[in-house]
């Protein structure tokens, strides 16, 4: 009974406050007895008068500052302001505006389409997904169709068999459930087996963290290694801007080492030593070395002897080696061969107690090009159990990476074997087709090598326009031809040199037009600004 009275009293109090608030908002509030009955209590009357006075007082007071716009550029995290990501920067924004202009007013520009060569996003430019991968994903996401007779006619036997194998590794066969924070154990087993087959050295599934593409893995390591601006990361120039962006966001210092353009963007250990010593002389604690191999945006492939020198450098200087190896399937020169840094380190006799090494891989590149599925992983070796526990904690904050990406990562590292495939093999046909098309595209663009550098007149014109010369060039190129490339300054370059970065991912039949437009524009540009 007591509970009922107390509950009733609370409800009455809420009702009185609600009605009092309504009366304050009314231009001419009705008499108090209209709400409270013919015998209003003195306490309710006092409450109403108090609320009226408070309302009147607050109405005459000026509003707190910045309430209408609490977030400004000046008030946000300055590390965000320092962060830049060139492949989706100013030039791409301009391209999107021009694309809207073409759509609204066809024929209004000197070109009929925008040709995007700014980013490695193959399927957006017409590259078809690998059927085997997509069939396995579809079957895993909708396993009830696996037992249906129609499925045998719609899906290959290889895809059905692999889907069953993967589903047996997923608890409850639930692709919509959270997984272990490092990723599904069975998929990590598969990836470890793929690494071992590639390198010839054992791989431990407990060293593998599945992530939403390689980018989150890079951010995790920067978060682990950087505590202040006094922590530095040696990073190649040119570099993929993920690294400069993540170092800035986490508040560290990027220590540049310059790749040698004259030797095909070679990595000289003498340059690493020079930059390391200079950074240490400024009081910066250099924590890690980033190596992108095969290179992005430069495309170089390191020789195994060069990799050995880099491993020795990291061991001697006590640096974590961060090996970005996401382009390992994109090598189109017969005499070049990919060697993982883990394979090189193990072949030198270095184990977990000798070198801290993190290897990054992604499903976004290579012949598969599954950027939007956001699959990838990092393999970490050489870290103490205490540090590994902290890495796991950071991974746990995000619960887990997406399951489709996890499945794709396992497929990329364990593709179908030719001798067990049903015949005919669509997988081999599609893979070989992509591995022939991409080198042909590269060959087209190689015809454009050796172009002369920007003349001084063009550099001065850019300075007059208060913009960088490479951005000036890329903007003129876009406005004249519709070809979208990225200024080299977004990737870093030797001071006083100017470049642009161009991908080869548009459809093959578009490549000749791109080369032609580039060639004609460059000639016209050089004629206009020739010294």
XYZ file of C-alpha atoms in Angstrom:
531
model
C 0.000 0.000 0.000
C 2.876 2.318 0.817
C 4.385 1.706 -2.607
C 1.137 2.725 -4.259
C 0.931 6.000 -2.342
C 4.557 6.875 -3.061
C 4.169 5.993 -6.717
C 1.019 8.086 -6.877
C 2.784 11.003 -5.241
C 5.584 10.817 -7.817
C 3.134 10.718 -10.695
C 1.226 13.711 -9.210
C 4.434 15.696 -8.861
C 5.367 15.001 -12.482
C 1.899 16.015 -13.597
C 2.091 19.279 -11.662
C 5.491 20.133 -13.114
C 4.322 19.283 -16.629
C 1.207 21.403 -16.334
C 3.124 24.273 -14.758
C 5.588 24.147 -17.680
C 2.722 24.260 -20.174
C 1.227 27.288 -18.427
C 4.515 29.128 -18.752
C 4.496 28.590 -22.495
C 0.907 29.779 -22.837
C 0.529 33.490 -23.757
C -2.198 33.880 -21.125
C -2.065 30.906 -18.782
C -5.403 29.684 -17.467
C -6.191 30.086 -13.771
C -4.300 27.852 -11.447
C -7.473 26.164 -10.200
C -8.104 24.929 -13.775
C -5.190 22.491 -13.337
C -5.160 21.839 -9.630
C -8.849 21.809 -8.757
C -10.896 24.285 -6.781
C -8.553 24.047 -3.773
C -4.998 24.249 -5.050
C -2.304 23.546 -2.510
C -0.068 26.362 -1.383
C 3.028 24.306 -2.297
C 1.871 23.903 -5.894
C 1.140 27.632 -6.115
C 4.572 28.474 -4.792
C 6.147 26.041 -7.258
C 4.330 27.647 -10.171
C 5.361 31.160 -9.145
C 8.968 30.033 -8.756
C 9.011 28.476 -12.213
C 7.539 31.660 -13.714
C 10.259 33.773 -12.119
C 12.977 31.389 -13.335
C 11.541 31.466 -16.833
C 11.368 35.240 -16.865
C 14.931 35.511 -15.607
C 16.343 33.065 -18.168
C 14.460 34.707 -21.022
C 16.165 38.034 -20.330
C 19.657 36.518 -19.968
C 21.928 36.332 -23.055
C 22.409 32.791 -24.479
C 25.672 31.007 -23.683
C 28.378 31.671 -26.288
C 28.710 29.342 -29.304
C 25.536 27.392 -28.492
C 24.407 27.722 -32.118
C 27.737 26.411 -33.446
C 29.579 24.458 -30.740
C 32.063 22.863 -33.174
C 34.378 25.030 -35.242
C 37.606 24.406 -37.132
C 39.388 26.174 -34.282
C 37.855 23.910 -31.621
C 38.362 20.469 -33.160
C 41.358 18.232 -32.576
C 44.349 19.920 -34.296
C 45.666 16.479 -35.251
C 42.681 16.122 -37.587
C 43.625 19.407 -39.266
C 47.160 18.127 -39.829
C 45.891 14.926 -41.430
C 45.624 14.849 -45.233
C 44.584 12.126 -47.676
C 45.466 13.140 -51.201
C 43.821 10.349 -53.208
C 40.436 11.798 -52.263
C 41.420 15.444 -51.982
C 40.841 18.653 -53.915
C 41.286 17.224 -57.417
C 38.728 14.479 -56.809
C 36.239 17.004 -55.408
C 36.670 19.087 -58.552
C 36.224 15.983 -60.722
C 32.941 15.166 -59.009
C 31.663 18.683 -59.636
C 32.625 18.410 -63.309
C 30.878 15.047 -63.500
C 27.685 16.640 -62.198
C 28.105 19.413 -64.778
C 28.394 16.844 -67.578
C 25.304 15.073 -66.315
C 23.264 18.280 -66.120
C 24.642 19.839 -69.317
C 26.036 17.258 -71.769
C 28.540 18.745 -74.161
C 29.327 21.712 -71.929
C 32.937 20.618 -71.306
C 35.809 19.809 -73.685
C 35.457 16.080 -72.845
C 32.548 13.661 -72.560
C 33.521 11.690 -69.448
C 35.658 11.793 -66.324
C 38.417 9.175 -66.305
C 39.415 8.369 -62.720
C 43.064 7.382 -62.353
C 43.461 8.622 -58.789
C 42.800 5.602 -56.592
C 43.129 1.819 -56.529
C 39.421 1.021 -56.683
C 39.209 -1.493 -59.552
C 35.600 -2.658 -59.387
C 34.312 0.919 -59.516
C 36.092 1.151 -62.873
C 34.672 -2.009 -64.387
C 36.876 -4.832 -63.072
C 34.652 -7.843 -62.425
C 34.869 -9.774 -59.147
C 36.194 -13.323 -59.138
C 33.172 -15.628 -59.425
C 34.550 -18.253 -57.022
C 34.996 -15.664 -54.254
C 31.505 -14.246 -54.695
C 29.858 -17.660 -54.860
C 31.506 -18.732 -51.615
C 30.451 -15.492 -49.920
C 26.860 -15.872 -51.124
C 26.616 -19.462 -49.929
C 28.128 -18.643 -46.537
C 25.692 -15.775 -46.025
C 22.692 -17.900 -47.041
C 23.589 -21.457 -46.005
C 20.006 -22.761 -46.185
C 20.344 -22.994 -49.971
C 23.327 -25.330 -49.772
C 21.096 -28.392 -49.478
C 18.741 -27.367 -52.285
C 18.934 -29.243 -55.581
C 18.841 -26.007 -57.599
C 22.068 -24.845 -55.962
C 24.042 -27.571 -57.723
C 23.120 -26.023 -61.059
C 23.730 -22.413 -60.046
C 27.011 -22.722 -58.138
C 30.218 -24.588 -58.913
C 31.036 -27.718 -56.947
C 34.273 -26.036 -55.810
C 32.381 -23.092 -54.314
C 29.869 -25.333 -52.554
C 32.619 -27.470 -51.033
C 34.606 -24.433 -49.827
C 31.477 -22.813 -48.361
C 30.787 -25.941 -46.297
C 34.390 -25.937 -45.062
C 34.180 -22.295 -44.000
C 30.759 -22.618 -42.361
C 32.043 -25.526 -40.288
C 34.690 -23.134 -38.906
C 32.177 -20.431 -37.906
C 30.441 -20.925 -34.547
C 26.768 -21.535 -35.212
C 27.442 -21.001 -38.932
C 26.365 -17.420 -38.228
C 28.047 -14.878 -40.513
C 25.983 -12.136 -38.880
C 27.431 -12.730 -35.415
C 30.484 -11.187 -33.766
C 33.606 -13.293 -34.028
C 36.727 -13.561 -31.901
C 38.424 -10.146 -31.854
C 41.379 -11.471 -33.852
C 39.046 -13.113 -36.350
C 37.508 -16.563 -36.733
C 40.055 -19.135 -35.603
C 39.481 -21.515 -38.522
C 39.993 -18.701 -41.041
C 43.190 -17.674 -39.281
C 44.332 -21.293 -39.535
C 43.745 -21.141 -43.281
C 45.629 -17.851 -43.640
C 48.545 -19.163 -41.568
C 48.728 -22.205 -43.838
C 48.748 -19.879 -46.865
C 51.585 -17.810 -45.423
C 53.558 -20.966 -44.664
C 53.034 -22.251 -48.218
C 54.149 -18.889 -49.645
C 57.239 -18.427 -47.467
C 58.381 -21.933 -46.581
C 58.462 -21.067 -42.873
C 55.867 -21.812 -40.162
C 53.118 -19.297 -39.373
C 51.083 -19.196 -36.178
C 47.353 -18.380 -36.460
C 47.592 -16.663 -33.080
C 49.942 -14.105 -34.673
C 47.221 -13.057 -37.131
C 44.717 -10.240 -36.554
C 41.976 -10.007 -39.182
C 41.023 -6.388 -39.868
C 38.714 -4.328 -42.102
C 41.360 -3.948 -44.795
C 44.982 -3.181 -44.004
C 44.264 0.425 -42.956
C 42.828 -0.318 -39.470
C 45.816 -2.564 -38.798
C 48.171 0.313 -39.623
C 46.206 2.615 -37.308
C 46.386 0.023 -34.525
C 50.159 -0.135 -34.763
C 50.527 3.641 -34.847
C 48.292 3.861 -31.800
C 50.497 1.309 -30.061
C 53.846 2.903 -30.969
C 53.138 6.642 -30.748
C 52.621 8.399 -27.431
C 53.696 11.949 -28.384
C 55.314 14.050 -31.090
C 58.651 12.827 -29.735
C 57.910 9.378 -31.167
C 58.939 9.085 -34.818
C 58.181 6.661 -37.641
C 60.573 6.316 -40.579
C 58.421 6.459 -43.679
C 59.277 6.325 -47.415
C 58.865 9.374 -49.621
C 56.887 9.009 -51.833
C 54.512 7.033 -49.606
C 50.906 5.939 -49.531
C 49.221 8.800 -47.599
C 47.632 6.393 -45.123
C 50.955 6.509 -43.274
C 51.381 10.272 -43.078
C 47.689 10.594 -42.151
C 47.785 7.972 -39.391
C 51.040 9.332 -37.940
C 49.472 12.812 -37.818
C 46.216 11.564 -36.276
C 48.064 9.735 -33.524
C 50.313 12.706 -32.801
C 53.683 11.328 -33.869
C 56.446 12.615 -36.131
C 56.944 11.355 -39.666
C 60.656 10.878 -40.344
C 61.014 10.855 -44.133
C 63.510 8.769 -46.036
C 63.677 9.470 -49.751
C 63.515 6.770 -52.387
C 66.010 7.259 -55.216
C 64.108 8.107 -58.402
C 67.222 7.790 -60.556
C 67.622 4.100 -59.642
C 63.960 3.171 -60.084
C 62.901 4.403 -56.639
C 65.481 2.329 -54.827
C 65.705 2.160 -51.026
C 69.209 2.935 -49.787
C 70.099 1.901 -46.228
C 72.555 4.827 -46.104
C 69.541 7.147 -46.466
C 67.787 5.337 -43.590
C 70.829 5.825 -41.352
C 71.112 9.499 -42.264
C 67.469 10.256 -41.452
C 67.533 8.147 -38.273
C 70.587 9.972 -36.910
C 69.149 13.369 -37.775
C 65.865 12.558 -36.012
C 67.656 11.292 -32.899
C 69.794 14.451 -32.809
C 66.520 16.394 -32.446
C 65.448 14.302 -29.476
C 62.986 12.129 -31.407
C 62.693 8.485 -30.411
C 62.333 6.613 -33.690
C 60.125 3.607 -33.064
C 59.565 1.912 -36.415
C 60.435 1.719 -40.094
C 57.681 1.535 -42.728
C 58.596 -0.297 -45.939
C 56.057 -0.567 -48.765
C 56.998 -3.512 -50.972
C 55.941 -3.690 -53.752
C 55.907 0.081 -53.703
C 52.928 2.390 -53.669
C 52.885 4.786 -55.503
C 56.278 4.019 -57.058
C 55.804 0.358 -58.043
C 59.345 -0.728 -57.217
C 60.043 -4.290 -56.031
C 62.878 -4.694 -53.553
C 65.637 -7.184 -54.251
C 66.080 -9.857 -51.604
C 69.621 -8.638 -50.831
C 68.245 -5.144 -50.216
C 65.619 -6.615 -47.874
C 68.327 -8.378 -45.900
C 70.113 -5.072 -45.376
C 66.859 -3.517 -44.162
C 66.256 -6.375 -41.703
C 69.815 -5.968 -40.342
C 69.247 -2.213 -40.008
C 66.041 -2.705 -37.974
C 67.649 -5.321 -35.731
C 70.711 -3.194 -35.069
C 68.742 0.001 -34.398
C 65.944 -1.636 -32.391
C 63.154 -0.644 -34.780
C 59.841 -2.331 -35.429
C 59.640 -3.257 -39.121
C 56.201 -2.393 -40.531
C 56.004 -4.228 -43.864
C 53.189 -3.114 -46.170
C 52.904 -6.048 -48.576
C 49.418 -5.522 -49.980
C 50.655 -5.306 -53.607
C 52.412 -8.672 -53.531
C 50.202 -9.973 -56.380
C 50.832 -6.897 -58.574
C 54.248 -7.709 -60.060
C 54.339 -7.729 -63.847
C 58.082 -7.767 -64.611
C 59.357 -11.340 -65.095
C 62.724 -10.744 -63.432
C 61.136 -9.287 -60.295
C 59.876 -11.514 -57.484
C 58.093 -10.813 -54.212
C 59.694 -11.991 -50.977
C 57.931 -11.282 -47.710
C 60.051 -9.653 -45.022
C 59.165 -12.484 -42.673
C 60.567 -15.004 -45.141
C 63.738 -12.934 -45.524
C 64.166 -12.540 -41.745
C 63.612 -16.256 -41.118
C 66.051 -17.181 -43.898
C 68.641 -15.057 -42.073
C 68.085 -17.088 -38.919
C 66.125 -14.383 -37.062
C 63.167 -15.574 -35.019
C 60.648 -14.101 -32.617
C 63.324 -13.076 -30.131
C 65.331 -11.101 -32.684
C 63.012 -8.762 -34.575
C 59.612 -7.122 -34.102
C 57.876 -7.450 -37.463
C 54.344 -6.599 -38.605
C 53.212 -7.671 -42.080
C 50.085 -6.140 -43.664
C 47.961 -7.791 -46.360
C 44.631 -6.820 -47.960
C 41.974 -8.250 -50.269
C 41.685 -4.876 -52.030
C 44.566 -5.299 -54.501
C 45.913 -8.014 -56.771
C 43.668 -9.833 -59.251
C 40.819 -9.919 -56.700
C 40.385 -6.158 -56.125
C 37.698 -6.524 -53.443
C 38.164 -3.029 -51.944
C 34.614 -2.575 -50.680
C 34.539 -5.850 -48.786
C 37.170 -4.459 -46.384
C 39.166 -7.576 -45.688
C 42.763 -7.790 -44.541
C 45.070 -8.839 -41.776
C 48.308 -8.168 -39.987
C 50.739 -10.831 -38.834
C 52.696 -9.749 -35.768
C 55.867 -11.546 -34.681
C 58.593 -10.760 -32.170
C 56.415 -8.961 -29.592
C 56.379 -9.917 -25.914
C 53.261 -11.559 -24.429
C 52.571 -8.374 -22.454
C 52.595 -6.192 -25.584
C 50.531 -8.713 -27.545
C 47.945 -8.525 -24.795
C 47.710 -4.775 -25.333
C 47.343 -5.224 -29.105
C 44.548 -7.688 -28.468
C 42.885 -5.191 -26.133
C 42.916 -2.519 -28.835
C 41.468 -5.017 -31.334
C 38.757 -5.922 -28.822
C 37.567 -2.316 -28.632
C 36.285 -2.771 -32.205
C 34.790 -6.180 -31.282
C 35.804 -7.788 -34.607
C 36.296 -7.115 -38.291
C 33.452 -7.838 -40.727
C 32.904 -11.516 -41.465
C 32.708 -11.211 -45.263
C 36.140 -9.574 -45.251
C 37.472 -12.327 -43.006
C 36.189 -15.002 -45.391
C 37.710 -13.197 -48.383
C 41.078 -12.882 -46.636
C 41.105 -16.652 -46.149
C 40.177 -17.187 -49.822
C 42.883 -14.823 -51.084
C 45.533 -16.597 -49.023
C 44.181 -20.031 -49.950
C 42.802 -19.860 -53.505
C 41.605 -22.999 -55.266
C 44.364 -25.381 -56.298
C 44.492 -26.127 -60.006
C 44.760 -29.906 -59.554
C 41.593 -30.171 -57.452
C 39.373 -27.807 -59.418
C 36.422 -29.078 -61.372
C 36.747 -28.646 -65.141
C 36.458 -26.186 -66.799
C 37.843 -23.824 -64.180
C 36.275 -20.390 -64.322
C 38.511 -19.301 -61.441
C 41.727 -19.912 -63.375
C 40.321 -18.245 -66.479
C 39.327 -15.111 -64.558
C 42.559 -14.926 -62.575
C 44.729 -15.371 -65.663
C 42.682 -12.816 -67.566
C 43.277 -10.186 -64.877
C 46.968 -11.097 -64.686
C 47.246 -10.450 -68.435
C 45.132 -7.298 -68.614
C 46.952 -5.418 -65.844
C 50.450 -5.802 -67.388
C 49.093 -4.664 -70.753
C 47.710 -1.529 -69.108
C 51.093 -0.928 -67.489
C 52.729 -1.240 -70.892
C 50.542 1.531 -72.296
C 51.537 3.927 -69.516
C 55.210 2.997 -69.781
C 55.143 4.695 -73.179
C 54.720 7.949 -71.271
C 57.932 7.656 -69.265
C 60.713 10.203 -69.513
C 58.590 13.319 -69.908
C 60.470 16.576 -69.262
C 60.139 18.339 -65.921
C 57.938 21.353 -65.355
C 59.494 24.542 -66.705
C 60.241 27.429 -64.356
C 57.544 29.530 -66.016
C 54.889 26.986 -64.980
C 56.233 26.893 -61.426
C 56.038 30.681 -61.191
C 52.491 30.646 -62.597
C 51.528 28.169 -59.884
C 53.114 30.340 -57.201
C 51.172 33.351 -58.542
C 47.993 31.268 -58.223
C 49.037 30.397 -54.636
C 49.075 26.675 -55.311
C 51.670 23.923 -55.569
C 53.015 23.357 -59.103
C 51.934 19.698 -59.206
C 48.419 20.601 -58.059
C 48.418 23.403 -60.641
C 49.296 20.861 -63.351
C 46.741 18.259 -62.221
C 43.976 20.863 -62.047
C 44.729 22.077 -65.594
C 44.879 18.472 -66.806
C 41.476 17.691 -65.318
C 39.805 20.825 -66.670
C 41.193 20.188 -70.151
C 40.854 16.404 -70.475
C 38.689 14.944 -67.693
C 41.596 12.734 -66.546
C 41.904 12.550 -62.739
C 45.397 12.051 -61.310
C 46.820 12.924 -57.893
C 49.507 15.562 -57.211
C 52.772 14.057 -56.058
C 52.858 16.388 -53.066
C 50.050 14.306 -51.554
C 52.469 11.365 -51.405
C 55.625 13.300 -50.614
C 58.511 13.981 -52.977
C 62.052 15.348 -52.954
C 61.766 19.119 -52.410
C 61.863 20.992 -55.714
C 60.593 18.025 -57.749
C 57.018 17.634 -58.993
C 55.117 14.495 -59.886
C 51.639 13.080 -60.268
C 50.366 9.625 -59.458
C 48.303 7.734 -62.052
C 46.727 4.298 -61.598
C 46.114 1.756 -64.385
C 42.715 0.523 -63.223
C 40.269 2.056 -65.736
C 38.898 -0.445 -68.259
C 41.485 -1.546 -70.792
C 39.680 0.081 -73.695
C 39.939 3.442 -71.868
C 43.729 3.298 -71.407
C 44.652 4.445 -74.954
C 42.359 7.459 -74.566
C 43.976 8.285 -71.211
C 47.488 8.075 -72.689
C 46.425 10.137 -75.703
C 44.808 12.835 -73.568
C 47.814 12.953 -71.253
C 50.229 13.234 -74.187
C 48.290 15.951 -76.004
C 47.736 17.935 -72.829
C 51.351 17.753 -71.731
C 52.573 19.007 -75.095
C 50.103 21.894 -74.983
C 50.997 22.706 -71.370
C 54.721 22.701 -72.072
C 54.245 24.877 -75.163
C 52.291 27.399 -73.093
C 54.784 27.560 -70.234
C 58.053 26.864 -71.994
C 60.877 29.026 -70.613
